[in-house]
Coordinates of C-alpha atoms in Angstrom, one line a residue:
M1 CA 51.3 174.2 120.0
Q2 CA 52.1 173.1 116.3
P3 CA 49.5 171.0 114.2
K4 CA 50.8 167.5 113.7
S5 CA 48.4 166.5 111.0
P6 CA 47.3 167.7 107.8
K7 CA 43.7 166.7 108.5
R8 CA 41.1 169.5 109.3
C9 CA 39.5 170.0 112.4
R10 CA 36.1 168.3 112.9
R11 CA 33.3 170.5 112.3
R12 CA 29.6 170.7 112.2
K13 CA 27.7 169.8 108.9
S14 CA 26.9 172.9 106.7
S15 CA 24.2 173.4 104.2
P16 CA 24.4 171.5 101.0
G17 CA 26.5 173.5 98.5
R18 CA 28.2 175.6 101.2
R19 CA 31.4 175.2 103.1
P20 CA 32.9 177.2 105.8
P21 CA 36.0 179.2 104.8
P22 CA 39.5 177.8 105.5
A23 CA 39.9 180.1 108.5
A24 CA 36.9 178.9 110.1
A25 CA 37.8 175.2 109.3
N26 CA 41.2 175.5 110.9
R27 CA 39.9 177.8 114.1
C28 CA 40.6 174.9 116.4
Y29 CA 44.1 174.8 115.9
A30 CA 44.6 178.2 117.8
Q31 CA 42.5 176.7 120.8
R32 CA 44.4 175.5 123.8
R33 CA 41.5 173.1 124.6
F34 CA 41.8 171.3 121.3
W35 CA 45.4 170.5 121.6
E36 CA 45.0 169.4 125.4
E37 CA 42.2 167.0 124.3
R38 CA 44.3 165.6 121.4
Y39 CA 47.5 165.1 123.4
R40 CA 45.5 163.4 126.3
R41 CA 44.1 160.9 123.6
A42 CA 47.3 160.4 121.6
G43 CA 49.9 160.5 124.2
A44 CA 53.4 161.3 123.0
E45 CA 53.4 159.3 119.9
P46 CA 56.0 161.1 117.5
Q47 CA 54.0 163.3 114.9
E48 CA 55.6 165.7 112.7
W49 CA 54.1 168.9 111.0
L50 CA 56.4 170.0 107.8
G51 CA 58.6 166.6 108.3
G52 CA 61.3 165.5 110.6
F53 CA 64.7 167.0 111.2
E54 CA 66.2 165.1 108.4
R55 CA 64.3 167.3 105.9
F56 CA 65.9 170.4 107.0
R57 CA 69.2 169.2 108.5
A58 CA 71.4 170.9 105.8
L59 CA 69.9 174.2 106.4
L60 CA 69.9 174.2 110.1
E61 CA 73.2 172.5 111.2
P62 CA 75.4 175.4 109.9
E63 CA 73.5 177.6 112.3
L64 CA 73.9 175.4 115.3
R65 CA 77.0 174.8 117.7
S66 CA 77.3 171.9 120.0
D67 CA 77.3 174.1 123.2
D68 CA 74.3 176.4 122.0
R69 CA 71.4 176.7 124.5
I70 CA 68.5 175.8 122.4
L71 CA 64.8 176.6 123.0
V72 CA 62.1 174.9 121.0
L73 CA 58.7 176.6 120.8
G74 CA 55.6 174.6 120.7
C75 CA 57.3 171.4 120.8
G76 CA 54.0 169.3 120.6
T77 CA 55.0 165.5 120.0
S78 CA 57.5 166.2 117.6
A79 CA 60.9 164.1 117.9
L80 CA 62.9 167.4 116.9
S81 CA 64.1 167.9 120.5
Y82 CA 65.3 164.4 120.9
E83 CA 66.9 164.2 117.4
L84 CA 68.9 167.3 118.2
H85 CA 70.1 165.9 121.6
E86 CA 71.0 162.6 119.8
L87 CA 73.0 164.9 117.1
G88 CA 75.2 166.2 119.8
Y89 CA 73.2 169.1 120.9
P90 CA 72.4 168.5 124.7
N91 CA 71.3 171.7 126.1
V92 CA 67.7 171.7 124.6
T93 CA 64.6 173.2 126.4
S94 CA 61.2 172.5 124.8
I95 CA 58.0 174.3 125.7
D96 CA 54.3 173.7 124.9
F97 CA 51.1 175.3 126.5
S98 CA 49.6 171.9 126.8
P99 CA 50.0 170.2 130.2
A100 CA 49.2 166.9 128.6
C101 CA 51.8 167.1 126.1
V102 CA 54.7 168.1 128.4
E103 CA 54.0 165.3 130.6
A104 CA 53.7 162.8 128.0
M105 CA 57.1 163.9 126.4
R106 CA 59.0 163.9 129.9
S107 CA 57.7 160.4 130.2
R108 CA 58.7 159.3 126.8
Y109 CA 62.3 160.8 127.2
A110 CA 62.9 160.0 130.6
H111 CA 66.1 158.5 129.7
C112 CA 67.4 161.8 128.5
P113 CA 67.9 163.9 131.7
H114 CA 69.6 166.6 129.9
L115 CA 66.2 167.4 127.7
C116 CA 64.2 170.0 129.9
W117 CA 60.3 170.3 129.2
A118 CA 58.2 173.1 130.6
V119 CA 54.6 174.0 130.4
M120 CA 54.7 177.6 128.9
D121 CA 53.1 179.9 126.5
M122 CA 55.5 181.2 123.9
R123 CA 53.4 184.6 124.1
S124 CA 54.6 185.1 127.5
L125 CA 58.0 183.4 128.1
T126 CA 59.2 183.2 131.8
F127 CA 62.9 183.0 130.8
P128 CA 65.2 185.8 131.7
D129 CA 66.7 188.0 128.9
A130 CA 69.3 186.5 126.7
S131 CA 68.9 183.1 128.0
F132 CA 69.3 181.3 124.6
D133 CA 71.9 181.0 121.5
V134 CA 69.2 179.6 119.4
V135 CA 65.4 179.6 119.5
L136 CA 63.9 177.0 116.8
E137 CA 60.2 176.5 115.8
K138 CA 58.7 174.4 113.2
G139 CA 55.1 175.2 112.2
T140 CA 54.4 176.6 115.6
L141 CA 53.9 180.4 114.5
D142 CA 51.5 179.0 111.7
V143 CA 48.9 178.5 114.2
L144 CA 48.9 182.2 115.0
L145 CA 47.5 182.8 111.7
V146 CA 45.0 180.1 111.2
E147 CA 42.1 182.4 111.3
E148 CA 43.1 184.8 108.6
A149 CA 41.0 184.9 105.8
D150 CA 43.3 186.9 103.6
P151 CA 47.1 186.0 103.9
W152 CA 47.9 189.5 101.7
H153 CA 46.2 191.6 104.2
V154 CA 46.8 190.1 107.7
S155 CA 44.2 191.7 110.3
S156 CA 45.6 193.8 113.0
R157 CA 44.8 191.0 115.4
G158 CA 46.9 188.5 113.7
A159 CA 49.9 190.8 113.2
A160 CA 49.8 191.8 116.8
A161 CA 49.7 188.1 118.0
M162 CA 52.7 187.5 115.8
R163 CA 54.6 190.5 116.9
R164 CA 53.9 189.7 120.7
V165 CA 55.7 186.4 120.1
L166 CA 58.5 187.5 118.2
A167 CA 59.1 190.1 120.6
E168 CA 59.5 187.6 123.2
V169 CA 61.9 185.5 121.1
S170 CA 64.1 188.6 120.6
R171 CA 64.3 189.2 124.2
V172 CA 65.3 185.5 125.2
L173 CA 68.0 185.6 122.5
R174 CA 71.6 186.7 123.5
P175 CA 73.3 188.9 121.0
G176 CA 74.7 186.8 118.3
G177 CA 71.8 184.4 118.8
R178 CA 69.7 182.7 115.9
F179 CA 66.1 182.4 115.5
L180 CA 65.3 179.6 112.9
S181 CA 61.7 179.5 111.7
I182 CA 60.6 176.7 109.7
T183 CA 57.2 177.1 107.8
F184 CA 55.4 176.6 104.7
A185 CA 54.5 180.3 104.5
Q186 CA 56.3 182.0 101.4
P187 CA 58.2 185.1 102.0
H188 CA 56.1 187.5 100.7
F189 CA 53.5 186.3 103.3
R190 CA 55.8 185.7 106.3
A191 CA 58.9 187.8 105.8
P192 CA 57.2 191.2 106.6
H193 CA 56.5 189.9 110.1
Y194 CA 60.3 189.2 110.5
A195 CA 61.6 192.1 109.1
Q196 CA 60.6 194.6 112.1
E197 CA 63.6 196.8 113.2
A198 CA 62.2 196.4 116.9
F199 CA 63.4 193.0 117.0
G200 CA 67.1 193.7 116.5
W201 CA 68.0 191.1 114.0
S202 CA 68.9 190.4 110.4
L203 CA 66.7 188.3 108.1
R204 CA 67.2 185.7 105.3
H205 CA 65.7 182.6 104.2
A206 CA 66.2 179.4 102.2
A207 CA 63.8 177.2 100.6
C208 CA 63.8 173.2 100.7
G209 CA 61.8 170.6 98.9
D210 CA 61.1 169.4 95.4
T211 CA 57.4 169.4 94.5
F212 CA 56.3 171.4 97.6
H213 CA 58.5 174.0 99.1
Y214 CA 59.2 174.7 102.9
F215 CA 61.1 177.8 104.0
V216 CA 63.6 178.3 106.9
Y217 CA 63.8 181.7 107.9
I218 CA 67.0 182.7 109.9
M219 CA 67.4 185.8 111.9
C220 CA 70.6 186.7 113.7
K221 CA 70.3 189.0 116.9
G222 CA 72.6 192.1 116.6
Q223 CA 72.8 192.1 113.0
P224 CA 70.9 194.9 110.8
L225 CA 68.3 194.4 108.4
T226 CA 69.0 195.5 104.9
P227 CA 67.3 198.3 103.5
S228 CA 65.1 196.1 101.2
D229 CA 64.0 194.3 104.4
L230 CA 63.1 197.2 106.3
A231 CA 61.0 198.5 103.3
L232 CA 59.5 195.1 103.3
G233 CA 58.7 195.5 107.2
R234 CA 57.0 198.9 106.5
Q235 CA 54.5 197.3 104.4
L236 CA 53.2 195.2 107.2
G237 CA 49.7 196.8 108.6
R238 CA 49.3 199.2 105.5
P239 CA 45.7 199.2 104.2
P240 CA 45.6 197.6 100.8
P241 CA 45.6 200.2 97.8
A242 CA 42.4 201.6 96.5
P243 CA 41.0 200.0 93.4
P244 CA 41.4 202.2 90.3
P245 CA 38.4 203.9 89.2
P246 CA 36.1 202.2 86.5
I247 CA 36.5 203.1 83.0
T248 CA 33.4 204.6 81.5
V249 CA 32.3 205.0 77.9
A250 CA 29.6 207.1 76.9
E251 CA 26.6 205.2 75.4
D252 CA 26.6 207.5 72.2
E253 CA 30.2 206.9 71.5
D254 CA 30.4 205.6 68.0
E255 CA 34.0 206.9 66.9
D256 CA 36.3 204.3 65.8
F257 CA 38.9 204.7 68.3
L258 CA 41.5 202.8 66.2
R259 CA 41.5 205.6 63.9
A260 CA 42.7 207.8 66.8
I261 CA 45.7 205.7 67.7
E262 CA 49.0 207.2 66.5
L263 CA 51.5 204.4 65.7

């Protein structure tokens, strides 16, 4: 389900001098039909969003063990699952909500019988509780917020969509398991979604990149959030503060206010 190209969705022409807001331009990324049509056209040709595994390897490998049961959310046609397999992590299950995508990936990597592929919606995972040691996503959760007009004040609908997926991730993680989330979303935008006590995990993050930073968020199931993270999580969903009242000056005010200032 993750977007694989920086190109915007094709949209209708607008009136001269007017452009649709970014949220409207990106709306198609949240639509299952868009991805199904795209994968039927493109097949399983590898396409990456945010970059390949090597870009994040130094941050991810310390969190991985060779015998980990790994779940990749919204695999798309990324080579991430295959690269993990080749690096010595054989137990990798990859899901996507597009049947065309999963069919193409099964065919492309048929020579790797230990790689498992399944058509599944990350909002409603069918795996039993505590099924995985690691859940990994790269750019997939970003799709849940593509229609948001203001990243500082996420709508109740967007926050609920994120919470639903994160609750499922927490459910399928075993105690001590790790959730690894790779995104371009900066901490002040994304961390409040992860810093919810109900998920039962700790939270930390690291940045990578030179001119443009990407972020890897690492959550460990069974470890507590810090007090500062708990406070951050409580900010999610709060209405924005009311603007200060305007300052008015009487029209007949002719006093030199500088004379009234005591230095």
